[in-house]
Coordinates of C-alpha atoms in Angstrom, one line a residue:
Chain K
X16 CA -45.4 -63.2 23.7
X17 CA -44.0 -65.0 20.7
X18 CA -41.7 -67.9 21.5
X19 CA -38.5 -68.0 19.5
X20 CA -37.0 -71.5 18.9
X21 CA -33.8 -72.3 20.6
X22 CA -31.4 -74.8 19.1
X23 CA -29.2 -76.0 21.9
X24 CA -27.1 -78.3 19.9
X25 CA -26.6 -76.3 16.8
X26 CA -23.3 -75.1 15.6
X27 CA -22.4 -71.6 16.9
X28 CA -21.6 -68.7 14.7
X29 CA -18.9 -66.2 15.6
X30 CA -19.9 -63.3 17.8
X31 CA -20.3 -60.2 15.8
X32 CA -17.0 -58.4 15.7
X33 CA -17.2 -55.1 17.6
X34 CA -13.6 -54.2 16.6
X35 CA -13.4 -54.5 12.9
X36 CA -9.9 -54.6 11.5
X37 CA -8.9 -51.3 10.0
X38 CA -7.8 -51.4 6.4
X39 CA -6.8 -48.6 4.1
X40 CA -5.2 -45.3 5.2
X41 CA -5.1 -44.4 8.8
X42 CA -7.7 -42.2 10.4
X43 CA -5.3 -39.3 10.8
X44 CA -4.6 -38.9 7.1
X45 CA -8.3 -39.3 6.3
X46 CA -9.1 -36.6 8.9
X47 CA -6.5 -34.3 7.2
X48 CA -8.1 -34.8 3.8
X49 CA -11.6 -34.3 5.2
X50 CA -10.5 -31.1 6.8
X51 CA -9.7 -29.8 3.3
X52 CA -13.2 -30.6 2.2
X53 CA -12.6 -34.1 0.8
X54 CA -16.0 -35.8 1.4
X55 CA -14.8 -39.1 0.1
X56 CA -12.2 -39.3 2.9
X57 CA -15.0 -38.4 5.4
X58 CA -17.1 -41.1 3.8
X59 CA -14.4 -43.6 4.6
X60 CA -14.2 -42.4 8.1
X61 CA -17.9 -42.8 8.5
X62 CA -17.8 -46.3 7.0
X63 CA -15.1 -47.2 9.5
X64 CA -16.9 -45.9 12.6
X65 CA -20.6 -45.8 11.8
X66 CA -21.5 -49.2 13.3
X67 CA -19.9 -48.7 16.7
X68 CA -21.2 -45.2 16.9
X69 CA -24.7 -46.4 16.0
X70 CA -24.5 -49.2 18.5
X71 CA -23.5 -47.1 21.5
X72 CA -26.3 -44.7 20.7
X73 CA -28.8 -47.5 20.0
X74 CA -28.0 -49.4 23.2
X75 CA -28.5 -46.2 25.2
X76 CA -31.9 -45.2 23.7
X77 CA -33.2 -48.5 22.4
X78 CA -34.8 -47.0 19.4
X79 CA -33.6 -47.5 15.8
X80 CA -35.0 -44.4 14.2
X81 CA -33.7 -42.1 16.9
X82 CA -30.4 -43.9 16.9
X83 CA -30.0 -43.4 13.2
X84 CA -30.9 -39.7 13.4
X85 CA -28.4 -39.2 16.3
X86 CA -25.7 -41.1 14.4
X87 CA -26.3 -38.8 11.5
X88 CA -26.1 -35.7 13.6
X89 CA -22.9 -37.0 15.2
X90 CA -21.2 -37.3 11.9
X91 CA -22.4 -33.9 10.7
X92 CA -21.2 -32.2 13.9
X93 CA -17.9 -34.0 13.7
X94 CA -17.4 -32.9 10.1
X95 CA -18.0 -29.3 11.1
X96 CA -15.7 -29.6 14.1
X97 CA -12.8 -31.3 12.3
X98 CA -10.8 -28.0 12.5
X99 CA -11.0 -28.3 16.3
X100 CA -9.8 -31.9 16.4
X101 CA -6.2 -31.6 17.6
X102 CA -5.4 -35.3 17.5
X103 CA -4.7 -35.5 21.3
X104 CA -7.0 -38.6 21.3
X105 CA -7.8 -41.0 18.6
X106 CA -10.4 -39.9 16.1
X107 CA -12.7 -42.7 17.2
X108 CA -12.5 -41.6 20.8
X109 CA -13.3 -38.0 19.8
X110 CA -16.2 -39.2 17.7
X111 CA -17.5 -41.2 20.7
X112 CA -17.4 -38.1 22.8
X113 CA -19.6 -36.3 20.3
X114 CA -22.0 -39.3 20.1
X115 CA -22.2 -39.6 23.9
X116 CA -22.9 -35.9 24.3
X117 CA -25.6 -36.0 21.7
X118 CA -27.1 -39.1 23.3
X119 CA -27.1 -37.6 26.8
X120 CA -28.6 -34.4 25.5
X121 CA -31.3 -36.4 23.7
X122 CA -32.1 -38.5 26.7
X123 CA -32.3 -35.3 28.8
X124 CA -35.0 -33.9 26.6
X125 CA -36.9 -37.1 25.9
X126 CA -36.6 -38.6 29.4
X127 CA -40.3 -39.3 30.2
X128 CA -41.5 -40.3 26.7
X129 CA -39.8 -43.6 26.0
X130 CA -39.7 -46.2 28.7
X131 CA -39.7 -49.3 26.6
X132 CA -37.3 -50.5 24.1
X133 CA -38.3 -51.3 20.5
X134 CA -36.1 -54.2 19.9
X135 CA -37.0 -56.0 16.7
X136 CA -33.8 -56.6 14.9
X137 CA -31.9 -59.3 16.7
X138 CA -29.2 -60.9 14.6
X139 CA -30.3 -64.4 13.7
X140 CA -26.9 -65.8 14.8
X141 CA -27.8 -65.0 18.4
X142 CA -29.8 -68.3 18.6
X143 CA -26.6 -70.2 17.9
X144 CA -24.3 -68.4 20.3
X145 CA -23.0 -71.2 22.7
X146 CA -22.8 -68.9 25.7
X147 CA -26.4 -67.8 25.3
X148 CA -27.6 -71.3 24.5
X149 CA -25.9 -72.6 27.6
X150 CA -27.2 -69.8 29.7
X151 CA -30.8 -70.5 28.7
X152 CA -30.7 -74.3 28.7
X153 CA -28.7 -74.5 32.0
X154 CA -30.5 -72.0 34.0
X155 CA -34.1 -72.0 32.8
X156 CA -35.2 -75.4 31.6
X157 CA -38.4 -75.3 33.7
X158 CA -39.2 -71.7 33.2
X159 CA -39.4 -72.2 29.5
X160 CA -37.9 -68.8 28.9
X161 CA -37.4 -67.8 25.3
X162 CA -34.6 -65.8 23.8
X163 CA -37.1 -63.0 23.0
X164 CA -38.3 -62.9 26.6
X165 CA -34.8 -62.9 27.9
X166 CA -33.9 -60.1 25.6
X167 CA -36.8 -58.1 26.7
X168 CA -36.1 -58.5 30.4
X169 CA -32.5 -57.6 29.8
X170 CA -33.4 -54.4 28.0
X171 CA -36.0 -53.5 30.6
X172 CA -33.3 -53.9 33.2
X173 CA -30.8 -51.9 31.2
X174 CA -33.3 -49.0 30.9
X175 CA -33.7 -49.0 34.7
X176 CA -30.1 -48.1 35.1
X177 CA -29.1 -44.4 35.1
X178 CA -27.6 -43.1 31.9
X179 CA -24.1 -42.9 33.2
X180 CA -24.2 -46.5 34.5
X181 CA -25.9 -47.8 31.3
X182 CA -23.2 -46.1 29.3
X183 CA -20.3 -47.9 30.9
X184 CA -22.2 -51.2 30.7
X185 CA -22.8 -50.7 27.0
X186 CA -19.2 -49.6 26.2
X187 CA -17.5 -52.3 28.3
X188 CA -19.8 -55.3 28.3
X189 CA -21.4 -54.9 25.0
X190 CA -18.8 -53.2 22.9
X191 CA -15.8 -54.6 24.7
X192 CA -14.0 -51.4 25.3
X193 CA -11.3 -51.3 28.0
X194 CA -11.7 -49.2 31.1
X195 CA -9.0 -46.7 30.1
X196 CA -10.7 -46.0 26.8
X197 CA -14.1 -45.4 28.4
X198 CA -12.4 -43.1 30.9
X199 CA -11.0 -41.0 28.1
X200 CA -14.3 -40.8 26.3
X201 CA -16.2 -39.9 29.4
X202 CA -13.5 -37.6 30.7
X203 CA -13.3 -39.3 34.1
X204 CA -11.0 -41.5 36.0
X205 CA -10.6 -45.2 35.5
X206 CA -11.7 -45.7 39.1
X207 CA -14.9 -43.9 38.3
X208 CA -15.5 -46.2 35.4
X209 CA -14.8 -49.3 37.4
X210 CA -17.0 -48.1 40.2
X211 CA -19.9 -47.3 37.9
X212 CA -19.5 -50.7 36.2
X213 CA -19.5 -52.5 39.5
X214 CA -22.7 -50.7 40.7
X215 CA -24.4 -51.3 37.4
X216 CA -23.6 -55.0 37.4
X217 CA -25.0 -55.2 40.9
X218 CA -28.2 -53.5 39.8
X219 CA -28.6 -55.7 36.8
X220 CA -27.9 -58.8 38.8
X221 CA -30.7 -57.8 41.1
X222 CA -33.2 -56.9 38.3
X223 CA -32.4 -60.2 36.5
X224 CA -32.1 -62.5 39.4
X225 CA -34.9 -64.8 38.1
X226 CA -33.0 -65.3 34.9
X227 CA -29.5 -65.8 36.1
Chain O
X6 CA -13.6 -52.2 42.9
X7 CA -12.6 -55.5 41.3
X8 CA -15.1 -58.3 41.7
X9 CA -14.5 -61.9 42.5
X10 CA -14.0 -63.8 39.4
X11 CA -17.2 -65.3 38.1
X12 CA -19.5 -63.3 40.2
X13 CA -21.0 -61.6 37.2
X14 CA -20.1 -64.2 34.7
X15 CA -23.7 -65.1 33.9
X16 CA -24.7 -61.5 33.7
X17 CA -21.9 -60.8 31.3
X18 CA -22.9 -63.7 29.1
X19 CA -26.4 -62.4 29.1
X20 CA -25.2 -58.9 28.2
X21 CA -23.4 -60.4 25.2
X22 CA -26.8 -60.9 23.8
X23 CA -27.0 -57.2 23.0
X24 CA -24.2 -57.6 20.5
X25 CA -26.6 -59.3 18.2
X26 CA -28.9 -56.3 18.0
X27 CA -28.3 -54.9 14.6
X28 CA -29.7 -52.0 12.7
X29 CA -32.2 -52.8 9.9
X30 CA -30.5 -53.8 6.7
X31 CA -29.3 -50.8 4.8
X32 CA -30.0 -48.4 7.6
X33 CA -26.4 -47.3 8.0
X34 CA -25.7 -47.0 4.3
X35 CA -28.8 -44.8 3.9
X36 CA -27.7 -42.8 6.9
X37 CA -24.2 -42.3 5.4
X38 CA -25.6 -41.2 2.1
X39 CA -27.9 -38.7 3.9
X40 CA -25.0 -37.3 5.8
X41 CA -23.0 -36.8 2.6
X42 CA -25.9 -35.3 0.8
X43 CA -26.5 -32.8 3.6
X44 CA -22.8 -31.9 3.7
X45 CA -22.7 -31.4 -0.1
X46 CA -25.8 -29.2 0.2
X47 CA -24.2 -27.1 2.9
X48 CA -21.0 -26.7 0.9
X49 CA -23.0 -25.5 -2.1
X50 CA -24.9 -23.1 0.1
X51 CA -21.7 -21.8 1.6
X52 CA -20.2 -21.4 -1.8
X53 CA -23.2 -19.3 -2.8
X54 CA -23.0 -17.2 0.4
X55 CA -19.5 -17.4 1.8
X56 CA -20.2 -15.0 4.6
X57 CA -22.5 -17.4 6.3
X58 CA -21.4 -17.8 9.9
X59 CA -20.1 -21.0 11.4
X60 CA -21.5 -22.8 14.4
X61 CA -22.1 -20.1 17.1
X62 CA -19.9 -20.2 20.1
X63 CA -22.8 -20.8 22.5
X64 CA -23.8 -23.9 20.6
X65 CA -20.2 -25.1 20.8
X66 CA -20.2 -24.5 24.6
X67 CA -23.5 -26.3 24.9
X68 CA -22.1 -29.3 23.1
X69 CA -18.8 -29.4 25.0
X70 CA -19.7 -28.6 28.6
X71 CA -22.5 -30.9 29.7
X72 CA -20.5 -34.1 29.9
X73 CA -17.6 -32.4 31.7
X74 CA -18.9 -31.2 35.0
X75 CA -15.5 -30.0 36.1
X76 CA -15.1 -27.7 33.1
X77 CA -18.7 -26.5 33.5
X78 CA -18.0 -25.7 37.2
X79 CA -14.8 -23.8 36.3
X80 CA -16.6 -21.8 33.7
X81 CA -19.4 -21.0 36.1
X82 CA -16.9 -19.9 38.8
X83 CA -15.0 -17.8 36.3
X84 CA -18.2 -16.0 35.1
X85 CA -19.3 -15.5 38.7
X86 CA -15.9 -14.0 39.6
X87 CA -16.1 -11.6 36.6
X88 CA -19.5 -10.4 37.6
X89 CA -18.5 -10.0 41.3
X90 CA -15.3 -8.2 40.2
X91 CA -17.3 -5.9 37.9
X92 CA -19.7 -5.1 40.7
X93 CA -16.9 -4.4 43.1
X94 CA -15.2 -2.1 40.7
X95 CA -18.4 -0.2 40.1
X96 CA -18.8 0.2 43.8
X97 CA -15.2 1.4 44.3
X98 CA -15.8 4.1 41.7
X99 CA -18.7 5.5 43.7
X100 CA -16.7 5.8 46.9
X101 CA -14.8 9.1 47.7
X102 CA -11.5 7.2 47.2
X103 CA -12.6 6.4 43.7
X104 CA -13.2 10.1 42.9
X105 CA -9.8 11.0 44.2
X106 CA -8.3 8.3 42.1
X107 CA -10.1 9.8 39.1
X108 CA -8.6 13.3 39.8
X109 CA -11.8 14.9 41.0
X110 CA -11.2 17.0 44.1
X111 CA -14.1 17.4 46.5
X112 CA -15.4 20.9 46.8
X113 CA -16.6 22.7 49.9
X114 CA -20.2 23.5 49.8
X115 CA -21.5 25.9 52.4
X116 CA -23.5 24.1 55.0
X117 CA -27.2 24.7 55.0
X118 CA -28.4 27.4 57.2
X119 CA -30.0 26.0 60.4
X120 CA -33.7 26.6 60.7
X121 CA -33.6 26.6 64.4
X122 CA -32.2 29.4 66.6
X123 CA -28.5 29.6 67.0
X124 CA -28.4 28.9 70.7
X125 CA -28.8 25.2 71.3
X126 CA -30.0 24.2 74.7
X127 CA -26.9 23.9 76.9
X128 CA -28.0 20.4 78.1
X129 CA -27.6 18.9 74.7
X130 CA -24.4 18.4 72.8
X131 CA -24.1 20.1 69.4
X132 CA -23.9 17.5 66.7
X133 CA -21.7 17.8 63.8
X134 CA -23.3 19.3 60.7
X135 CA -23.6 16.7 58.0
X136 CA -23.2 19.2 55.2
X137 CA -19.4 19.1 55.1
X138 CA -19.3 15.3 54.9
X139 CA -21.9 15.2 52.1
X140 CA -20.2 17.9 50.2
X141 CA -17.2 15.6 49.8
X142 CA -19.1 13.3 47.6
X143 CA -20.4 16.1 45.2
X144 CA -18.8 16.5 41.8
X145 CA -17.2 19.9 41.3
X146 CA -19.2 22.4 39.3
X147 CA -17.6 23.5 36.1
X148 CA -17.6 27.3 35.5
X149 CA -20.0 26.9 32.6
X150 CA -22.6 25.5 35.0
X151 CA -22.3 28.2 37.6
X152 CA -25.1 30.6 37.8
X153 CA -24.7 34.1 36.6
X154 CA -25.2 36.9 39.1
X155 CA -28.6 37.7 37.8
X156 CA -29.9 34.4 39.0
X157 CA -30.3 32.9 35.5
X158 CA -28.6 29.7 34.5
X159 CA -25.2 30.2 32.9
X160 CA -25.7 27.6 30.1
X161 CA -28.7 26.6 28.1
X162 CA -29.1 23.3 29.9
X163 CA -27.5 24.2 33.2
X164 CA -29.7 23.5 36.2
X165 CA -31.0 26.4 38.1
X166 CA -29.4 27.0 41.4
X167 CA -31.9 26.1 44.0
X168 CA -31.6 26.1 47.7
X169 CA -31.8 22.5 48.7
X170 CA -31.5 21.3 52.2
X171 CA -29.5 18.2 52.3
X172 CA -30.9 15.1 53.9
X173 CA -29.1 13.7 56.8
X174 CA -29.4 10.6 58.8
X175 CA -28.0 12.4 61.9
X176 CA -30.8 13.6 64.2
X177 CA -31.1 17.3 64.4
X178 CA -30.4 19.0 67.6
X179 CA -33.4 19.0 69.8
X180 CA -34.6 22.5 70.7
X181 CA -36.8 23.1 73.5
X182 CA -39.3 25.8 72.8
X183 CA -40.9 27.4 75.8
X184 CA -44.6 27.0 75.9
X185 CA -46.4 30.2 75.4

């Protein structure tokens, strides 16, 4: 396995922002315009949400091409269903529901085929993240574990989780969403989200005990 | 379900690693352009044939229900109740009460002539003839379907009147025939 260099003393770069600030018109007015066939408004909505939608799908299936296709399908479905969007929840929440449904359907059909992730596009700034550097240098000085190996083990452990547990881990731990928002997206109680999160962390802790 | 502070801290720091996994450069822009191109294409096609149907309802249900087990269960219960109700209604219509409700009066049909001698053995009780009971479930014959005196059917498609002995689940009276 290729060893990636770690730079423990290097200056850290900011963590990628998972909640980009919203500029321009609010989602509601863009949705209204898109309902009337304004594709430019829908393009703005896509620009605003595409990264987070892509990420949740990607972290669930660990495959870039499939994640791109599913993101595309999510936006096309959303555009066709705009008339049914009543505005009870935020547009982003509604979009997440579509993405989650599509992802779960996809995983249901493709379950036995893909067991391993194809992770090949780690942001270069990861090497400089102080938390990760500390984690690796503190915990594994003798094991000589590399970032790539750690990443692979982490993804293997993630793929061992059931889909519903992986989903809450991705949304809460990776994307930083609050429990309440996850509960709205998954249409379940906050207690269920917390329970799944707790169980998933326990499972991951067990799988990754050598690296923690 | 709260955990002690710091129990999963290292795990959470490790999971933060996944935030750095990014799509290939330009992937999302290409995806967005592909979506817009497809939507424009669909709009053009719809403009050419406006009668094209929207997303079918079963596809909408398929998209909506799987992540909501409660709703899926409710829909299942509802459909089952409808099916059971329809079956129950159909069964009710086949019962005598259902015919009365429909304004169809039962008609008396003469009981079939017994094939055994009139005198039943005195030791055995005479069972009720099932003919009367069965006749209550028969539809009344319309005048057009009655047979003409000559024995020919009254209408072109009217069934001929045949002597049919009705089946009965009641055991016939046992007759002892003296051995000759």
